[in-house]
Amino acid sequence: KLLSERACGSESRSGHVRDRRLRRTRSMLPGWPDSPAILEGQMSSEIDRLSAHASELRRRRQPHVTVKVVWVAPPSSGKPGDSALVTADGRMDGWVGGSCSEPVVIREALAAMEAGSPRLVHLGPSPELGPAREGVVNVAMSCASEGSLEIFIEPYLPAARLVVVGRAPVVRALVGMARAIDFEVLVI
C-alpha cells in the first residue's frame, strides 16, 4: 500500500506493526524527514519557541499551563516530549496529540489552573485505563488510534501583587508579611 494510506490509518491492527517498522526503518536513513537529527532540530526549535512564549506570558503576569507528554502507548500521534501551553482563555499553542486528545487536555489544563495544582492525566481506551492510581486523572477516550498518553499538566499562576505607598514603619511591616506569603510587592 501507499505510505499515505498507512499514515491515514487505513490499515488493520497488523498493519500498525508494519507501519511502525517502516517508520523505524525510514528514521535510520540520513536526510529523511523523520530522521532523529532532523527531528531533534525541529523539537529544539519548538521547545525554544514555546519557552519564549511562556516567558512572555510570565512577563505579562498572565496565568497559563504547561502541558507535556510523558508517556505514550502506540499507536498515538503524540510523542514523549511533545509539549504545549494553554492560556486562561483555553487556547493551545503547541502539540500533545491529535484531535481526540486536544479538547480533553485543554479542559484538564483549565481545571488544573483553577485548582492551582499540577496533575498527571492518562488518556486512553476504557479497557486500558485499569484501576485509578492515586494522583492520576483517568480519561476514557474512543479514538480510532486506540493509543494512550500520559500528560503532565502544570499551571503557572502569577503571585498576587501588592502595591504599597509610603515609608512608615507599618509599610515595612506590611511588606515583610506580604513577601512571607509570596506576594509580589512594589513599594512606591
PDB file of C-alpha atoms in Angstrom:
ATOM      1  CA  LYS A   1       0.000   0.000   0.000  1.00  0.00           C
ATOM      2  CA  LEU A   2       0.980   3.609  -0.356  1.00  0.00           C
ATOM      3  CA  LEU A   3       2.649   5.290   2.587  1.00  0.00           C
ATOM      4  CA  SER A   4      -0.071   7.956   2.689  1.00  0.00           C
ATOM      5  CA  GLU A   5      -2.752   5.280   3.073  1.00  0.00           C
ATOM      6  CA  ARG A   6      -0.865   3.845   6.026  1.00  0.00           C
ATOM      7  CA  ALA A   7      -0.431   7.251   7.620  1.00  0.00           C
ATOM      8  CA  CYS A   8      -4.174   7.838   7.391  1.00  0.00           C
ATOM      9  CA  GLY A   9      -4.888   4.699   9.379  1.00  0.00           C
ATOM     10  CA  SER A  10      -6.479   2.561   6.658  1.00  0.00           C
ATOM     11  CA  GLU A  11      -4.513  -0.472   7.822  1.00  0.00           C
ATOM     12  CA  SER A  12      -5.762  -3.225  10.078  1.00  0.00           C
ATOM     13  CA  ARG A  13      -4.253  -3.793  13.533  1.00  0.00           C
ATOM     14  CA  SER A  14      -1.470  -5.905  11.988  1.00  0.00           C
ATOM     15  CA  GLY A  15      -0.834  -3.047   9.567  1.00  0.00           C
ATOM     16  CA  HIS A  16       0.103  -0.862  12.531  1.00  0.00           C
ATOM     17  CA  VAL A  17       3.027  -3.179  13.261  1.00  0.00           C
ATOM     18  CA  ARG A  18       4.209  -2.994   9.642  1.00  0.00           C
ATOM     19  CA  ASP A  19       3.781   0.792   9.698  1.00  0.00           C
ATOM     20  CA  ARG A  20       5.880   1.139  12.889  1.00  0.00           C
ATOM     21  CA  ARG A  21       8.609  -0.989  11.301  1.00  0.00           C
ATOM     22  CA  LEU A  22       8.518   1.197   8.193  1.00  0.00           C
ATOM     23  CA  ARG A  23       8.795   4.374  10.281  1.00  0.00           C
ATOM     24  CA  ARG A  24      11.652   2.861  12.296  1.00  0.00           C
ATOM     25  CA  THR A  25      13.494   1.910   9.090  1.00  0.00           C
ATOM     26  CA  ARG A  26      12.892   5.323   7.483  1.00  0.00           C
ATOM     27  CA  SER A  27      14.155   7.100  10.584  1.00  0.00           C
ATOM     28  CA  MET A  28      17.557   5.462  10.180  1.00  0.00           C
ATOM     29  CA  LEU A  29      18.021   6.985   6.730  1.00  0.00           C
ATOM     30  CA  PRO A  30      20.079  10.214   6.822  1.00  0.00           C
ATOM     31  CA  GLY A  31      18.205  13.212   5.461  1.00  0.00           C
ATOM     32  CA  TRP A  32      14.784  11.544   5.686  1.00  0.00           C
ATOM     33  CA  PRO A  33      12.222  13.942   7.208  1.00  0.00           C
ATOM     34  CA  ASP A  34      11.666  11.640  10.208  1.00  0.00           C
ATOM     35  CA  SER A  35      15.368  11.039  10.896  1.00  0.00           C
ATOM     36  CA  PRO A  36      16.426  11.698  14.505  1.00  0.00           C
ATOM     37  CA  ALA A  37      18.842  14.501  13.573  1.00  0.00           C
ATOM     38  CA  ILE A  38      16.183  16.448  11.688  1.00  0.00           C
ATOM     39  CA  LEU A  39      13.505  15.829  14.321  1.00  0.00           C
ATOM     40  CA  GLU A  40      15.893  16.842  17.093  1.00  0.00           C
ATOM     41  CA  GLY A  41      16.413  20.214  15.407  1.00  0.00           C
ATOM     42  CA  GLN A  42      12.669  20.667  14.917  1.00  0.00           C
ATOM     43  CA  MET A  43      11.912  19.717  18.518  1.00  0.00           C
ATOM     44  CA  SER A  44      14.639  22.024  19.817  1.00  0.00           C
ATOM     45  CA  SER A  45      13.256  25.000  17.866  1.00  0.00           C
ATOM     46  CA  GLU A  46       9.692  24.168  19.020  1.00  0.00           C
ATOM     47  CA  ILE A  47      10.847  23.963  22.646  1.00  0.00           C
ATOM     48  CA  ASP A  48      12.662  27.298  22.258  1.00  0.00           C
ATOM     49  CA  ARG A  49       9.551  28.891  20.721  1.00  0.00           C
ATOM     50  CA  LEU A  50       7.268  27.601  23.496  1.00  0.00           C
ATOM     51  CA  SER A  51       9.784  28.649  26.139  1.00  0.00           C
ATOM     52  CA  ALA A  52       9.856  32.173  24.706  1.00  0.00           C
ATOM     53  CA  HIS A  53       6.044  32.239  24.649  1.00  0.00           C
ATOM     54  CA  ALA A  54       5.899  31.082  28.310  1.00  0.00           C
ATOM     55  CA  SER A  55       8.461  33.741  29.280  1.00  0.00           C
ATOM     56  CA  GLU A  56       6.360  36.412  27.587  1.00  0.00           C
ATOM     57  CA  LEU A  57       3.219  35.217  29.394  1.00  0.00           C
ATOM     58  CA  ARG A  58       5.105  35.311  32.727  1.00  0.00           C
ATOM     59  CA  ARG A  59       6.453  38.783  31.967  1.00  0.00           C
ATOM     60  CA  ARG A  60       2.878  39.960  31.338  1.00  0.00           C
ATOM     61  CA  ARG A  61       1.764  38.112  34.500  1.00  0.00           C
ATOM     62  CA  GLN A  62      -0.763  36.011  32.577  1.00  0.00           C
ATOM     63  CA  PRO A  63      -1.741  32.639  34.036  1.00  0.00           C
ATOM     64  CA  HIS A  64      -1.106  29.675  31.757  1.00  0.00           C
ATOM     65  CA  VAL A  65      -0.490  25.946  31.856  1.00  0.00           C
ATOM     66  CA  THR A  66       2.484  23.959  30.572  1.00  0.00           C
ATOM     67  CA  VAL A  67       1.479  20.585  29.149  1.00  0.00           C
ATOM     68  CA  LYS A  68       3.979  17.800  28.351  1.00  0.00           C
ATOM     69  CA  VAL A  69       3.561  14.256  27.041  1.00  0.00           C
ATOM     70  CA  VAL A  70       5.487  11.983  29.420  1.00  0.00           C
ATOM     71  CA  TRP A  71       4.405   8.508  28.235  1.00  0.00           C
ATOM     72  CA  VAL A  72       2.826   7.010  25.120  1.00  0.00           C
ATOM     73  CA  ALA A  73       1.419   3.607  24.196  1.00  0.00           C
ATOM     74  CA  PRO A  74       1.375   3.410  20.389  1.00  0.00           C
ATOM     75  CA  PRO A  75      -0.289   3.999  18.106  1.00  0.00           C
ATOM     76  CA  SER A  76      -0.573   7.658  19.026  1.00  0.00           C
ATOM     77  CA  SER A  77       0.172  10.913  17.263  1.00  0.00           C
ATOM     78  CA  GLY A  78       1.612  12.370  20.478  1.00  0.00           C
ATOM     79  CA  LYS A  79       5.209  11.514  21.351  1.00  0.00           C
ATOM     80  CA  PRO A  80       7.107  11.752  24.661  1.00  0.00           C
ATOM     81  CA  GLY A  81       8.459  15.268  24.999  1.00  0.00           C
ATOM     82  CA  ASP A  82       5.722  16.903  22.904  1.00  0.00           C
ATOM     83  CA  SER A  83       4.552  19.994  24.734  1.00  0.00           C
ATOM     84  CA  ALA A  84       2.164  22.910  24.598  1.00  0.00           C
ATOM     85  CA  LEU A  85       0.942  25.927  26.507  1.00  0.00           C
ATOM     86  CA  VAL A  86      -2.703  26.506  27.338  1.00  0.00           C
ATOM     87  CA  THR A  87      -3.762  30.068  28.125  1.00  0.00           C
ATOM     88  CA  ALA A  88      -6.535  31.106  30.511  1.00  0.00           C
ATOM     89  CA  ASP A  89      -8.896  31.629  27.574  1.00  0.00           C
ATOM     90  CA  GLY A  90      -8.462  27.981  26.508  1.00  0.00           C
ATOM     91  CA  ARG A  91      -6.151  28.480  23.534  1.00  0.00           C
ATOM     92  CA  MET A  92      -3.451  25.870  22.966  1.00  0.00           C
ATOM     93  CA  ASP A  93      -0.056  26.642  21.445  1.00  0.00           C
ATOM     94  CA  GLY A  94       1.946  23.519  20.650  1.00  0.00           C
ATOM     95  CA  TRP A  95       1.213  19.838  20.126  1.00  0.00           C
ATOM     96  CA  VAL A  96       0.446  16.982  22.504  1.00  0.00           C
ATOM     97  CA  GLY A  97      -1.649  14.726  20.279  1.00  0.00           C
ATOM     98  CA  GLY A  98      -4.439  14.653  17.780  1.00  0.00           C
ATOM     99  CA  SER A  99      -7.977  15.920  17.699  1.00  0.00           C
ATOM    100  CA  CYS A 100      -9.180  13.389  20.286  1.00  0.00           C
ATOM    101  CA  SER A 101      -6.755  14.486  22.998  1.00  0.00           C
ATOM    102  CA  GLU A 102      -6.670  18.250  22.447  1.00  0.00           C
ATOM    103  CA  PRO A 103     -10.102  19.165  23.911  1.00  0.00           C
ATOM    104  CA  VAL A 104      -9.531  16.879  26.910  1.00  0.00           C
ATOM    105  CA  VAL A 105      -6.084  18.374  27.528  1.00  0.00           C
ATOM    106  CA  ILE A 106      -7.477  21.912  27.354  1.00  0.00           C
ATOM    107  CA  ARG A 107     -10.305  21.016  29.759  1.00  0.00           C
ATOM    108  CA  GLU A 108      -7.883  19.397  32.243  1.00  0.00           C
ATOM    109  CA  ALA A 109      -5.407  22.280  31.901  1.00  0.00           C
ATOM    110  CA  LEU A 110      -8.098  24.812  32.764  1.00  0.00           C
ATOM    111  CA  ALA A 111      -9.191  22.654  35.720  1.00  0.00           C
ATOM    112  CA  ALA A 112      -5.572  22.495  36.951  1.00  0.00           C
ATOM    113  CA  MET A 113      -5.320  26.267  36.603  1.00  0.00           C
ATOM    114  CA  GLU A 114      -8.498  26.731  38.630  1.00  0.00           C
ATOM    115  CA  ALA A 115      -7.302  24.289  41.311  1.00  0.00           C
ATOM    116  CA  GLY A 116      -3.820  25.812  41.302  1.00  0.00           C
ATOM    117  CA  SER A 117      -2.097  22.423  41.318  1.00  0.00           C
ATOM    118  CA  PRO A 118      -0.394  20.180  38.755  1.00  0.00           C
ATOM    119  CA  ARG A 119      -1.846  16.865  37.634  1.00  0.00           C
ATOM    120  CA  LEU A 120      -0.997  13.796  35.605  1.00  0.00           C
ATOM    121  CA  VAL A 121      -3.666  12.828  33.082  1.00  0.00           C
ATOM    122  CA  HIS A 122      -3.907   9.374  31.474  1.00  0.00           C
ATOM    123  CA  LEU A 123      -5.876   9.389  28.208  1.00  0.00           C
ATOM    124  CA  GLY A 124      -6.736   6.065  26.629  1.00  0.00           C
ATOM    125  CA  PRO A 125      -9.349   3.491  25.704  1.00  0.00           C
ATOM    126  CA  SER A 126     -11.505   2.422  28.665  1.00  0.00           C
ATOM    127  CA  PRO A 127     -10.134  -1.143  28.901  1.00  0.00           C
ATOM    128  CA  GLU A 128      -6.531   0.123  29.099  1.00  0.00           C
ATOM    129  CA  LEU A 129      -7.117   2.618  31.909  1.00  0.00           C
ATOM    130  CA  GLY A 130      -7.386  -0.032  34.611  1.00  0.00           C
ATOM    131  CA  PRO A 131      -7.947   0.914  38.247  1.00  0.00           C
ATOM    132  CA  ALA A 132      -7.440   4.529  39.227  1.00  0.00           C
ATOM    133  CA  ARG A 133      -3.977   5.386  40.521  1.00  0.00           C
ATOM    134  CA  GLU A 134      -3.570   7.971  43.241  1.00  0.00           C
ATOM    135  CA  GLY A 135      -2.786  11.370  41.776  1.00  0.00           C
ATOM    136  CA  VAL A 136      -3.667  10.380  38.195  1.00  0.00           C
ATOM    137  CA  VAL A 137      -6.754  11.613  36.367  1.00  0.00           C
ATOM    138  CA  ASN A 138      -8.013   8.837  34.041  1.00  0.00           C
ATOM    139  CA  VAL A 139      -9.948   9.949  30.973  1.00  0.00           C
ATOM    140  CA  ALA A 140     -11.531   7.339  28.708  1.00  0.00           C
ATOM    141  CA  MET A 141     -11.296   8.153  25.002  1.00  0.00           C
ATOM    142  CA  SER A 142     -12.754   6.466  21.974  1.00  0.00           C
ATOM    143  CA  CYS A 143     -10.245   7.480  19.313  1.00  0.00           C
ATOM    144  CA  ALA A 144      -9.701   5.304  16.265  1.00  0.00           C
ATOM    145  CA  SER A 145      -5.972   5.010  17.009  1.00  0.00           C
ATOM    146  CA  GLU A 146      -6.579   3.159  20.310  1.00  0.00           C
ATOM    147  CA  GLY A 147      -3.341   4.599  21.699  1.00  0.00           C
ATOM    148  CA  SER A 148      -2.769   6.009  25.179  1.00  0.00           C
ATOM    149  CA  LEU A 149      -0.994   9.092  26.511  1.00  0.00           C
ATOM    150  CA  GLU A 150       0.059  10.350  29.900  1.00  0.00           C
ATOM    151  CA  ILE A 151       0.340  14.097  30.055  1.00  0.00           C
ATOM    152  CA  PHE A 152       1.784  16.199  32.871  1.00  0.00           C
ATOM    153  CA  ILE A 153      -0.119  19.436  33.337  1.00  0.00           C
ATOM    154  CA  GLU A 154       1.453  22.239  35.387  1.00  0.00           C
ATOM    155  CA  PRO A 155      -0.236  25.607  35.910  1.00  0.00           C
ATOM    156  CA  TYR A 156       1.618  28.888  36.286  1.00  0.00           C
ATOM    157  CA  LEU A 157      -0.290  31.359  38.427  1.00  0.00           C
ATOM    158  CA  PRO A 158       1.414  34.699  38.974  1.00  0.00           C
ATOM    159  CA  ALA A 159       1.817  35.748  42.585  1.00  0.00           C
ATOM    160  CA  ALA A 160      -0.653  38.265  43.914  1.00  0.00           C
ATOM    161  CA  ARG A 161       0.720  41.780  43.654  1.00  0.00           C
ATOM    162  CA  LEU A 162       0.654  44.310  46.475  1.00  0.00           C
ATOM    163  CA  VAL A 163       1.475  47.960  45.797  1.00  0.00           C
ATOM    164  CA  VAL A 164       2.303  49.942  48.940  1.00  0.00           C
ATOM    165  CA  VAL A 165       2.835  53.695  49.094  1.00  0.00           C
ATOM    166  CA  GLY A 166       4.961  55.273  51.821  1.00  0.00           C
ATOM    167  CA  ARG A 167       7.937  54.686  54.118  1.00  0.00           C
ATOM    168  CA  ALA A 168       6.318  54.423  57.523  1.00  0.00           C
ATOM    169  CA  PRO A 169       7.157  51.516  59.868  1.00  0.00           C
ATOM    170  CA  VAL A 170       3.758  49.983  59.139  1.00  0.00           C
ATOM    171  CA  VAL A 171       4.666  49.859  55.426  1.00  0.00           C
ATOM    172  CA  ARG A 172       7.868  47.940  56.212  1.00  0.00           C
ATOM    173  CA  ALA A 173       5.904  45.509  58.392  1.00  0.00           C
ATOM    174  CA  LEU A 174       3.264  45.042  55.696  1.00  0.00           C
ATOM    175  CA  VAL A 175       5.929  44.453  53.033  1.00  0.00           C
ATOM    176  CA  GLY A 176       7.631  41.823  55.206  1.00  0.00           C
ATOM    177  CA  MET A 177       4.355  39.972  55.830  1.00  0.00           C
ATOM    178  CA  ALA A 178       3.326  40.121  52.172  1.00  0.00           C
ATOM    179  CA  ARG A 179       6.654  38.727  50.969  1.00  0.00           C
ATOM    180  CA  ALA A 180       6.456  35.955  53.586  1.00  0.00           C
ATOM    181  CA  ILE A 181       3.260  34.699  51.931  1.00  0.00           C
ATOM    182  CA  ASP A 182       4.666  35.018  48.385  1.00  0.00           C
ATOM    183  CA  PHE A 183       3.096  38.278  47.289  1.00  0.00           C
ATOM    184  CA  GLU A 184       4.908  40.301  44.671  1.00  0.00           C
ATOM    185  CA  VAL A 185       5.495  43.604  46.442  1.00  0.00           C
ATOM    186  CA  LEU A 186       6.055  47.013  44.905  1.00  0.00           C
ATOM    187  CA  VAL A 187       6.852  49.899  47.263  1.00  0.00           C
ATOM    188  CA  ILE A 188       6.382  53.404  45.933  1.00  0.00           C
TER     189      ILE A 188
END
